[in-house]
mmCIF file of C-alpha atoms in Angstrom:
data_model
loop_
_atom_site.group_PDB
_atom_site.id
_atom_site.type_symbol
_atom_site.label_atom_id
_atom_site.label_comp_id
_atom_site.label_asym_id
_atom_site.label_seq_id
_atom_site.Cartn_x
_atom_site.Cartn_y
_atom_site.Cartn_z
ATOM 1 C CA UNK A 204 -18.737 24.206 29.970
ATOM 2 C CA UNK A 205 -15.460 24.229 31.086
ATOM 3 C CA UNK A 206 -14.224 24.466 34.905
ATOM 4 C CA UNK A 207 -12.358 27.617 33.717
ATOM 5 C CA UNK A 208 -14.976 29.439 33.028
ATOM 6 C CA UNK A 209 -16.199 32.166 35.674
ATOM 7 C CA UNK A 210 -19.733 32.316 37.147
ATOM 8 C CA UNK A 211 -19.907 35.639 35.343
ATOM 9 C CA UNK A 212 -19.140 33.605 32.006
ATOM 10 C CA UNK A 213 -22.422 31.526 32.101
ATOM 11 C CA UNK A 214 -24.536 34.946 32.422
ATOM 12 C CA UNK A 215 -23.983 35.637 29.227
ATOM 13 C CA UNK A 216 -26.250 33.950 26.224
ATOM 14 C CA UNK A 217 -23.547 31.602 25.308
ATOM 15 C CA UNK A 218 -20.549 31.165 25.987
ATOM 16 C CA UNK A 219 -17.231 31.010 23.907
ATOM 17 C CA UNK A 220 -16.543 27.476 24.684
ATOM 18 C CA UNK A 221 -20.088 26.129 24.517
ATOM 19 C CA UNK A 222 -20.296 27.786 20.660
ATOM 20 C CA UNK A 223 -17.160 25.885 19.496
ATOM 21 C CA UNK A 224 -18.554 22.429 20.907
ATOM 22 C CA UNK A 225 -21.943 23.540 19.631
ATOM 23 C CA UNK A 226 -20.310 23.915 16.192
ATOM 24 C CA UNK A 227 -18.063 20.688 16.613
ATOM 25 C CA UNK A 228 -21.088 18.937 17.178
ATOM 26 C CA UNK A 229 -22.766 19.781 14.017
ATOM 27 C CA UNK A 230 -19.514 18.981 12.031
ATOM 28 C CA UNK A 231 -19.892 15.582 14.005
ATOM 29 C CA UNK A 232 -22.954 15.073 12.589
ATOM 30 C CA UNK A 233 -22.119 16.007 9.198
ATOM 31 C CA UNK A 234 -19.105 14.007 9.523
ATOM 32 C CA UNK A 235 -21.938 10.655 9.685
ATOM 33 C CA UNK A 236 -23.701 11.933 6.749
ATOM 34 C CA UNK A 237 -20.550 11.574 4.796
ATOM 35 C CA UNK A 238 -20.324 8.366 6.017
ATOM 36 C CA UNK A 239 -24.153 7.148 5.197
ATOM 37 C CA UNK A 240 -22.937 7.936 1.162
ATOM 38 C CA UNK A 241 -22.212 4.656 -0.597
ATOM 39 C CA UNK A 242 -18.814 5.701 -2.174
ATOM 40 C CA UNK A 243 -20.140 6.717 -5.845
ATOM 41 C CA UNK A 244 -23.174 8.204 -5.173
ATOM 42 C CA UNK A 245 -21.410 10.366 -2.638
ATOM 43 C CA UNK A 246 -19.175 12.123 -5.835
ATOM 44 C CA UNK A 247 -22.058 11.849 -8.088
ATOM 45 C CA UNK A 248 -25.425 11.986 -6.817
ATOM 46 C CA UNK A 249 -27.900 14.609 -7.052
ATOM 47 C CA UNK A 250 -31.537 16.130 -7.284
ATOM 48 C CA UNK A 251 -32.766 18.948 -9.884
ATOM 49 C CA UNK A 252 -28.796 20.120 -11.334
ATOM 50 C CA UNK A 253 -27.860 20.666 -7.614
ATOM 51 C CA UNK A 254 -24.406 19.516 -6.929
ATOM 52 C CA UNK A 255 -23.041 16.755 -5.357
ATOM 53 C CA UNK A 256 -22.765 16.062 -1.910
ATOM 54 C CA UNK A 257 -18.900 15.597 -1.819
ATOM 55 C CA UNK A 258 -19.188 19.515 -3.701
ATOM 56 C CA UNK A 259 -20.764 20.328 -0.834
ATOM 57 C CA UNK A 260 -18.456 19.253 1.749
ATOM 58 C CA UNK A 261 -15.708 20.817 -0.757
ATOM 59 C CA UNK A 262 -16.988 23.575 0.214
ATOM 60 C CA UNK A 263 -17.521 23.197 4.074
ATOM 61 C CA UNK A 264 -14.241 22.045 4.212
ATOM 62 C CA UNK A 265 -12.987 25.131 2.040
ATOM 63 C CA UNK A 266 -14.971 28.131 4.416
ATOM 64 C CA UNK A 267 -14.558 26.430 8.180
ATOM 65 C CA UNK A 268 -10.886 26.244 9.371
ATOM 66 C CA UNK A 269 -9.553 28.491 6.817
ATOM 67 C CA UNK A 270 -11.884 31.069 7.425
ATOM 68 C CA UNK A 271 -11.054 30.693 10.945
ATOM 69 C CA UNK A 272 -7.721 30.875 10.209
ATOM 70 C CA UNK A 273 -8.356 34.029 8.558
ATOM 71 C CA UNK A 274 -10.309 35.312 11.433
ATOM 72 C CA UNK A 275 -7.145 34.776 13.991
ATOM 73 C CA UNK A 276 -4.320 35.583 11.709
ATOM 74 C CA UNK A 277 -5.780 38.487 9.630
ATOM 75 C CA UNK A 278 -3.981 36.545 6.737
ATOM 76 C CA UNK A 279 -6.931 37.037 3.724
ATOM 77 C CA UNK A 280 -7.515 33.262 2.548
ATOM 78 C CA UNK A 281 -8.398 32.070 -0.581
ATOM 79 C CA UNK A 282 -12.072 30.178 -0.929
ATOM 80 C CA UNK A 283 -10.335 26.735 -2.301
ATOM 81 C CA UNK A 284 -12.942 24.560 -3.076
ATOM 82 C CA UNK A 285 -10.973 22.443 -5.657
ATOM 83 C CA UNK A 286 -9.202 19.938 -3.563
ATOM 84 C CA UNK A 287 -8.088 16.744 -5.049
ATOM 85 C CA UNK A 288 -9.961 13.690 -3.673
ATOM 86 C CA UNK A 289 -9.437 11.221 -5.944
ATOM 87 C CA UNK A 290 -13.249 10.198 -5.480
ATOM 88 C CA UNK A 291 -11.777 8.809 -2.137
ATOM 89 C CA UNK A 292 -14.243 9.615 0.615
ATOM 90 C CA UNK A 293 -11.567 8.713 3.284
ATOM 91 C CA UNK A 294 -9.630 11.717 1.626
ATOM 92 C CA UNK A 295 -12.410 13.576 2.538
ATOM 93 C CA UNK A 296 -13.214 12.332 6.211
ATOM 94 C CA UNK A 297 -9.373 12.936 6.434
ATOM 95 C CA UNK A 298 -9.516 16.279 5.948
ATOM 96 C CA UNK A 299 -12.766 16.777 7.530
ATOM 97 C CA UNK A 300 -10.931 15.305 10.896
ATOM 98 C CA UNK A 301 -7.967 18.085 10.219
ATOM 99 C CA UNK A 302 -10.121 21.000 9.755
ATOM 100 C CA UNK A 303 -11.705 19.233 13.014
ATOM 101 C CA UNK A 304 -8.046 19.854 14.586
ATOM 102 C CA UNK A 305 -7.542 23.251 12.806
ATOM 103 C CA UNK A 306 -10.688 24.670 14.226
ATOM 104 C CA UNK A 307 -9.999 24.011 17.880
ATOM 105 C CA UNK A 308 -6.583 25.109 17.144
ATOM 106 C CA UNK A 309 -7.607 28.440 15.637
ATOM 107 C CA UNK A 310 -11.201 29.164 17.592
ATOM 108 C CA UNK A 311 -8.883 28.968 21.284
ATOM 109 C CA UNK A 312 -6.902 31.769 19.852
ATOM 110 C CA UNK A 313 -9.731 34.411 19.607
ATOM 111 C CA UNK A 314 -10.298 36.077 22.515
ATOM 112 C CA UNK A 315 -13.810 36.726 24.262
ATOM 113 C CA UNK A 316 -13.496 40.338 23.443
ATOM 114 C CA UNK A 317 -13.375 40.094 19.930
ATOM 115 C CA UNK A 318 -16.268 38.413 18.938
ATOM 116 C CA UNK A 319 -17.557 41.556 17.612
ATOM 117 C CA UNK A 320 -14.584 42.749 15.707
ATOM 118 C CA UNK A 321 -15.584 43.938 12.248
ATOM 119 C CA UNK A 322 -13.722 41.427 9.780
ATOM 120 C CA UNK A 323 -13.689 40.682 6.139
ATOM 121 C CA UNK A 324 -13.351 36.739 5.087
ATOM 122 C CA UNK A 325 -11.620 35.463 1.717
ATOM 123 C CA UNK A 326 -11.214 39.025 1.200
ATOM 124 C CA UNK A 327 -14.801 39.923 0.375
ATOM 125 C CA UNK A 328 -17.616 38.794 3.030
ATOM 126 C CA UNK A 329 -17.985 41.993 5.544
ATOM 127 C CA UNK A 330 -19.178 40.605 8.866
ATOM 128 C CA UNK A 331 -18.131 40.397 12.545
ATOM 129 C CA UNK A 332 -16.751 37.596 14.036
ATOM 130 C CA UNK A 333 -19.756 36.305 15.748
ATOM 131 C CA UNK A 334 -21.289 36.347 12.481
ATOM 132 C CA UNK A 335 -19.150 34.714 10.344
ATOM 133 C CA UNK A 336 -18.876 31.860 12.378
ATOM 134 C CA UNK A 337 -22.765 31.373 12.845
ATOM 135 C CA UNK A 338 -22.613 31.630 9.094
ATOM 136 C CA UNK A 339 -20.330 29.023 8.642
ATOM 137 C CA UNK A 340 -22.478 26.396 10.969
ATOM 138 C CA UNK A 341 -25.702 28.144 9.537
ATOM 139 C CA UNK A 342 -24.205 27.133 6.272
ATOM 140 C CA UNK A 343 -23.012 23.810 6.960
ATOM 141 C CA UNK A 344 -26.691 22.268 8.477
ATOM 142 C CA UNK A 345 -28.302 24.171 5.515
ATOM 143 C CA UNK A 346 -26.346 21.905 3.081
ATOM 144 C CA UNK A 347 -26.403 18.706 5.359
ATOM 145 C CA UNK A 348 -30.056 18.962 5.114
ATOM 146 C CA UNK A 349 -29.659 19.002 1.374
ATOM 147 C CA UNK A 350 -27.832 15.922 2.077
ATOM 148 C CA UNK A 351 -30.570 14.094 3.969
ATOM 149 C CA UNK A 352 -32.555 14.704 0.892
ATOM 150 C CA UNK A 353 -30.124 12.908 -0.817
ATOM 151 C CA UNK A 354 -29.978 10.321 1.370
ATOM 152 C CA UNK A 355 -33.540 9.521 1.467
ATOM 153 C CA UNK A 356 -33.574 9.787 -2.471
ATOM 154 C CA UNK A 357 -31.139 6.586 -2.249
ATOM 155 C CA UNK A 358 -33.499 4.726 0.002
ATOM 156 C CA UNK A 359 -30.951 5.684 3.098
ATOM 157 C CA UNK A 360 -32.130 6.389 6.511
ATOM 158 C CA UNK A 361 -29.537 9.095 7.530
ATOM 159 C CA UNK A 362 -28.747 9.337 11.485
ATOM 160 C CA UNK A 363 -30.285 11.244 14.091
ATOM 161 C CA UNK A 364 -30.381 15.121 13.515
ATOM 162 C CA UNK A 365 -30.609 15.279 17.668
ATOM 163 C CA UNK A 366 -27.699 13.225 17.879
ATOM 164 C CA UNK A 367 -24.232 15.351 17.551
ATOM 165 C CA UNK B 300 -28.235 46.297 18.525
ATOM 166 C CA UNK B 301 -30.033 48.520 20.268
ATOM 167 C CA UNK B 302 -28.549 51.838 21.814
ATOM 168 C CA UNK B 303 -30.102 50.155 25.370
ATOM 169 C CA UNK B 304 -26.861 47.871 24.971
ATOM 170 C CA UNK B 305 -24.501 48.829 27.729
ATOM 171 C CA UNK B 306 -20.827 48.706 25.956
ATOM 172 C CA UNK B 307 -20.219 45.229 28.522
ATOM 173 C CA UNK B 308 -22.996 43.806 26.726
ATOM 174 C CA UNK B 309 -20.946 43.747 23.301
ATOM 175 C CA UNK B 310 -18.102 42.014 24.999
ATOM 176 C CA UNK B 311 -20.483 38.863 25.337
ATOM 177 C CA UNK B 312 -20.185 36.615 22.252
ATOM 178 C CA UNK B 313 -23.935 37.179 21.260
ATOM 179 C CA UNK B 314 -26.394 39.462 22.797
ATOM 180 C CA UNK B 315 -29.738 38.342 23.347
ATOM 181 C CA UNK B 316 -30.926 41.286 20.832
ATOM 182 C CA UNK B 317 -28.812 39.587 18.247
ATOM 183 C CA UNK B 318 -29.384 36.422 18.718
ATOM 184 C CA UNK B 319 -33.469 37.402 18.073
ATOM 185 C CA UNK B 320 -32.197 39.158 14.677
ATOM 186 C CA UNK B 321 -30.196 36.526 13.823
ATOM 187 C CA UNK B 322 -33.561 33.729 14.145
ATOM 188 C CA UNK B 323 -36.173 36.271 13.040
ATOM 189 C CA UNK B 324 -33.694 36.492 9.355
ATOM 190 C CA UNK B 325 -33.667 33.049 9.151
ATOM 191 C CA UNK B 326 -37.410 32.623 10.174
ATOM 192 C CA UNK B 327 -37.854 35.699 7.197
ATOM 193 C CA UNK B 328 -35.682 33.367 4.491
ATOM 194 C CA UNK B 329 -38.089 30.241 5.736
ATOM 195 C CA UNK B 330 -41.052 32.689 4.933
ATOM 196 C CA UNK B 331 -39.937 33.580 1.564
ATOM 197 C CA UNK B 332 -38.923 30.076 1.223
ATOM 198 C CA UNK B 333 -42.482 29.153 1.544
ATOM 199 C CA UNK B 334 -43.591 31.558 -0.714
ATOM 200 C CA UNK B 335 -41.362 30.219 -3.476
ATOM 201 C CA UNK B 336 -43.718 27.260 -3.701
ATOM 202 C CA UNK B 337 -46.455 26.892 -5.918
ATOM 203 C CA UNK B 338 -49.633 26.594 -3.533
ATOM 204 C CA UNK B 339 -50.042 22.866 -4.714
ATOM 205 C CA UNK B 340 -46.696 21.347 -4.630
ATOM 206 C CA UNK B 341 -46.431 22.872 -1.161
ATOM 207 C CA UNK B 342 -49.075 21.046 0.110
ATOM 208 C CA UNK B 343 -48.179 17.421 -2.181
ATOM 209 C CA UNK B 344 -44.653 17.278 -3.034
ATOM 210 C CA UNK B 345 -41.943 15.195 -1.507
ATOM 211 C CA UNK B 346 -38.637 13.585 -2.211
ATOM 212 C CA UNK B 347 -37.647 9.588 -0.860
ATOM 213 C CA UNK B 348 -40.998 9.452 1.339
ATOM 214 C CA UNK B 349 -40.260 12.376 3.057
ATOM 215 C CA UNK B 350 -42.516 14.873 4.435
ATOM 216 C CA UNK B 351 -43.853 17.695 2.364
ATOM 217 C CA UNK B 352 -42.773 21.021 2.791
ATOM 218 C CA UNK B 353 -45.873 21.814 4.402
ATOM 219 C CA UNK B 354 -46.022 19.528 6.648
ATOM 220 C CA UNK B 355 -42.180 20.658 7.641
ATOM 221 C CA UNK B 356 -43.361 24.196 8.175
ATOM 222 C CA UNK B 357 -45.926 23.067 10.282
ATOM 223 C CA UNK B 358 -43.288 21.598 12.698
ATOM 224 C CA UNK B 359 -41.407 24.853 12.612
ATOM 225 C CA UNK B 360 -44.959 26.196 13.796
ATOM 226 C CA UNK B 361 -45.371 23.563 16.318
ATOM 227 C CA UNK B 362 -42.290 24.490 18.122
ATOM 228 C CA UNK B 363 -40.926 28.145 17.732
ATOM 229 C CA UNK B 364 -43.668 29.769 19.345
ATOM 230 C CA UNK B 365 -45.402 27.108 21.420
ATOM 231 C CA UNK B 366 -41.407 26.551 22.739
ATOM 232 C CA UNK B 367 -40.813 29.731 23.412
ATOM 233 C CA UNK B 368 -43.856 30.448 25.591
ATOM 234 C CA UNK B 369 -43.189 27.517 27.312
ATOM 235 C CA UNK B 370 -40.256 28.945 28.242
ATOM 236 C CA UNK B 371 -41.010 32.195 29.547
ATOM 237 C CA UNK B 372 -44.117 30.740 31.224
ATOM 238 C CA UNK B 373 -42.891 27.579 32.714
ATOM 239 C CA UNK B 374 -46.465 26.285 31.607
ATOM 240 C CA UNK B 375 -45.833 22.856 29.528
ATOM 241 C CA UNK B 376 -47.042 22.900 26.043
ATOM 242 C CA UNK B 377 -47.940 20.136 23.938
ATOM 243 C CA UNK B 378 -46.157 19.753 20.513
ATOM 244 C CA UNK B 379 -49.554 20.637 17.999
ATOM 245 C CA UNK B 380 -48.334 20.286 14.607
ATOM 246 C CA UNK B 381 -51.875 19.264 13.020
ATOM 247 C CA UNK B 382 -53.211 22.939 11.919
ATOM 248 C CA UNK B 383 -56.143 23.230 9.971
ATOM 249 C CA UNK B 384 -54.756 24.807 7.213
ATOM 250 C CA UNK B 385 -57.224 23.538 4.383
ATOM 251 C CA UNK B 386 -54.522 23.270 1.711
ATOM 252 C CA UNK B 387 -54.214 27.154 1.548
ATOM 253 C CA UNK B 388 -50.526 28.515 1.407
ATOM 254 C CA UNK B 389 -52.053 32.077 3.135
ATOM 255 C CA UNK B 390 -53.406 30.649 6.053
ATOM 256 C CA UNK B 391 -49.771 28.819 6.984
ATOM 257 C CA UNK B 392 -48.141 32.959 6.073
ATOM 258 C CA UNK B 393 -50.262 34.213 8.288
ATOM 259 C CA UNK B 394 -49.835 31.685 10.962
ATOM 260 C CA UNK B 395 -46.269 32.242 10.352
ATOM 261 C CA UNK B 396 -46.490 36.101 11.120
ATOM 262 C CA UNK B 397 -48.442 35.324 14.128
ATOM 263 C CA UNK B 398 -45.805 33.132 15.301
ATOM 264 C CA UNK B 399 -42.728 35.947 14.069
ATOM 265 C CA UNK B 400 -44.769 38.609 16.587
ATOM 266 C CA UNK B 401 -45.469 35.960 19.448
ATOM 267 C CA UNK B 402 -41.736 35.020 19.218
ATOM 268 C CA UNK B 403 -40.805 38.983 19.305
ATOM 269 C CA UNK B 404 -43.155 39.068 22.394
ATOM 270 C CA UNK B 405 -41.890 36.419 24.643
ATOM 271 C CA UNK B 406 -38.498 36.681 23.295
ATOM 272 C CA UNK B 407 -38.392 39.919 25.282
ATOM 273 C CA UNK B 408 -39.505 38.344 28.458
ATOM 274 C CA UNK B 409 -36.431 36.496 28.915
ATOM 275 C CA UNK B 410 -33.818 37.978 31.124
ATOM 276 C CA UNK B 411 -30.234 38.113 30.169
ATOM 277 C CA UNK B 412 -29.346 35.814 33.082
ATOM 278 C CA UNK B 413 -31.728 33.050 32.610
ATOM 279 C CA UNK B 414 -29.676 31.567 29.529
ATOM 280 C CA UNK B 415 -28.324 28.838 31.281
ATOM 281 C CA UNK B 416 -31.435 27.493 32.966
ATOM 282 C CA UNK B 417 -32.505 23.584 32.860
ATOM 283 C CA UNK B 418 -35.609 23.151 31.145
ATOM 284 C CA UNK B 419 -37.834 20.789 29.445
ATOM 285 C CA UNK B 420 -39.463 22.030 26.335
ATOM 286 C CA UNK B 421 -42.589 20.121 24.934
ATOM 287 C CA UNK B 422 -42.723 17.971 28.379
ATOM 288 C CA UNK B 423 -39.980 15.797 27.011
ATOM 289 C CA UNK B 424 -37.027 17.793 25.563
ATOM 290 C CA UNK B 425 -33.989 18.698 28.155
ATOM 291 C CA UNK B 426 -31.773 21.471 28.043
ATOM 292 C CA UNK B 427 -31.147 24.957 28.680
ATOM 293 C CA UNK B 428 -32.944 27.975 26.891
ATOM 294 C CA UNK B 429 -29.744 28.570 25.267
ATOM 295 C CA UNK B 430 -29.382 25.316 23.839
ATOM 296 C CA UNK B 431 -33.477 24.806 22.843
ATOM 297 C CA UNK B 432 -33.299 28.359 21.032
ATOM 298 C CA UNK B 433 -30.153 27.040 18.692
ATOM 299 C CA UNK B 434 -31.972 23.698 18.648
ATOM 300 C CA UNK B 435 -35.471 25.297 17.334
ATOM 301 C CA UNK B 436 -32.844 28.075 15.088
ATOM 302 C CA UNK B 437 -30.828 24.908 13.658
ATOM 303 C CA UNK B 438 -33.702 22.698 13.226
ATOM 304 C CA UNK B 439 -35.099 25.292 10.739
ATOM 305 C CA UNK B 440 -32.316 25.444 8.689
ATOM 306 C CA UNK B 441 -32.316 22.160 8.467
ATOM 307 C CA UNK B 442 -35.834 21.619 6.921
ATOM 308 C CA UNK B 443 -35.559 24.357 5.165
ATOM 309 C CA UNK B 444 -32.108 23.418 3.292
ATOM 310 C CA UNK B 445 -34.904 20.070 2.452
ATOM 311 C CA UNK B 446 -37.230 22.798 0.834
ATOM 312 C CA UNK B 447 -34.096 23.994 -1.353
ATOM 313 C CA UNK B 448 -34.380 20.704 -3.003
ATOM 314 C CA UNK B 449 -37.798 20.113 -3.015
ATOM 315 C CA UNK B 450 -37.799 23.775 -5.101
ATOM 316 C CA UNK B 451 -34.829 22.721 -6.979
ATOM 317 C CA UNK B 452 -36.538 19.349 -8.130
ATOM 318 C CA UNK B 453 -39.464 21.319 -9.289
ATOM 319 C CA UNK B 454 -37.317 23.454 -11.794
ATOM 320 C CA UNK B 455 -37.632 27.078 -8.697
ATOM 321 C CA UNK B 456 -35.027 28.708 -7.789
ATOM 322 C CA UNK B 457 -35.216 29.250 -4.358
ATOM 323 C CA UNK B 458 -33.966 33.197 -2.230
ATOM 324 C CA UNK B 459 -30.310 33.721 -1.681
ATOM 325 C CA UNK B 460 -29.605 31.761 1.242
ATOM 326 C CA UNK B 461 -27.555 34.693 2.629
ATOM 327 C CA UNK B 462 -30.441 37.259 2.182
ATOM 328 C CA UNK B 463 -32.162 37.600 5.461
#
């Protein structure tokens, strides 16, 4: 809670600022799961033809900042999941710490009346704003879950889920 | 949203109304989630020495509705996730339907100012009812991304993620 915000502000269920550090603290958090992988078995591990953790995050990384992007600018993004990592997780946990940048960049520019905006992201996912981006955290603890699963499969005690 | 919504309320980032819609379709998923599982594997099967499934939804039971009356009556619950459910999938359903109509119940009780307010869930848990309903929302998603792959390991396809 910022010392901005009005009295009037915290009436409501939650407000805009307490969402995006609700949010930043799950990517936080996934952020340390990436970090319990052991190098390989973060490209290549995986349970009953699911895919791969570092998929996963592929795809994280592909919906949250440009979706948000998307959501200020009204500019339709595509859904890139194919970005070349070289089987480098620090490539990744770089451009987790971007999108990290380009979310807080992005989620100050929508304004606390437009939550509820109709919208459309990577040009096919009808929605509103509000729930598009509790998709995109809703998505994002849904596969870090999948990734504790993982985790414990490789005899790895992942961290806290409390802890963000 | 209800037509009871005054037009200020949809300037708020969530309404309370939608934030109920939005954790009764994820506790709906959860159900059918459940349901996916054939009534033994439910009860035994696990992945890395984790917990079954059923013992997972048992948590969920522990703490969505138990946490919820806690909050609307200020009277301290204890966290009770050993249920007697003999090792029968339809007893846990139906325990789970109790809890979707208790939630609906208290859910309602909650005014639209009392968001914000410190409490401590379980005896031991602080926060404010904002941030223990996300907690109990995420913490479902969470397990229940660990059923995907407990389904997925068993050769099931588990529901749509994004039907609700």
């Amino acid at each position: 809670m910022s010392k901005n915000e009005s009295k009037t502000a915290i009436q409501e269920v939650i407000t805009p600022a307490e969402l995006l550090k609700h949010w930043q603290g799950h990517r936080s958090l996934t952020r340390r799961v990436i970090e319990a992988f052991p190098e390989k078995e973060f490209f290549n591990h995986s349970i009953g033809g699911m895919r791969t953790f570092a998929e996963m995050t592929l795809e994280l990384l592909a919906i949250a900042g440009p979706g948000l992007k998307e959501i200020v600018t009204k500019e339709t993004q595509a859904l890139n999941e194919h970005i070349d990592h070289k089987d480098q997780k620090n490539l990744v946990l770089k451009l987790w710490d971007q999108a990290t940048e380009e979310i807080n960049t992005y989620y100050n520019q929508i304004t606390p009346d437009s939550f509820h905006n109709t919208i459309k992201t990577f040009g096919q996912y009808e929605g509103t704003v509000i729930s598009s981006i509790l998709y995109f955290i809703d998505n994002e603890i849904h596969h870090r879950g999948q990734g504790y699963v993982y985790l414990r499969d490789l005899g790895i005690e992942p961290p806290f889920f409390w802890e963000r």
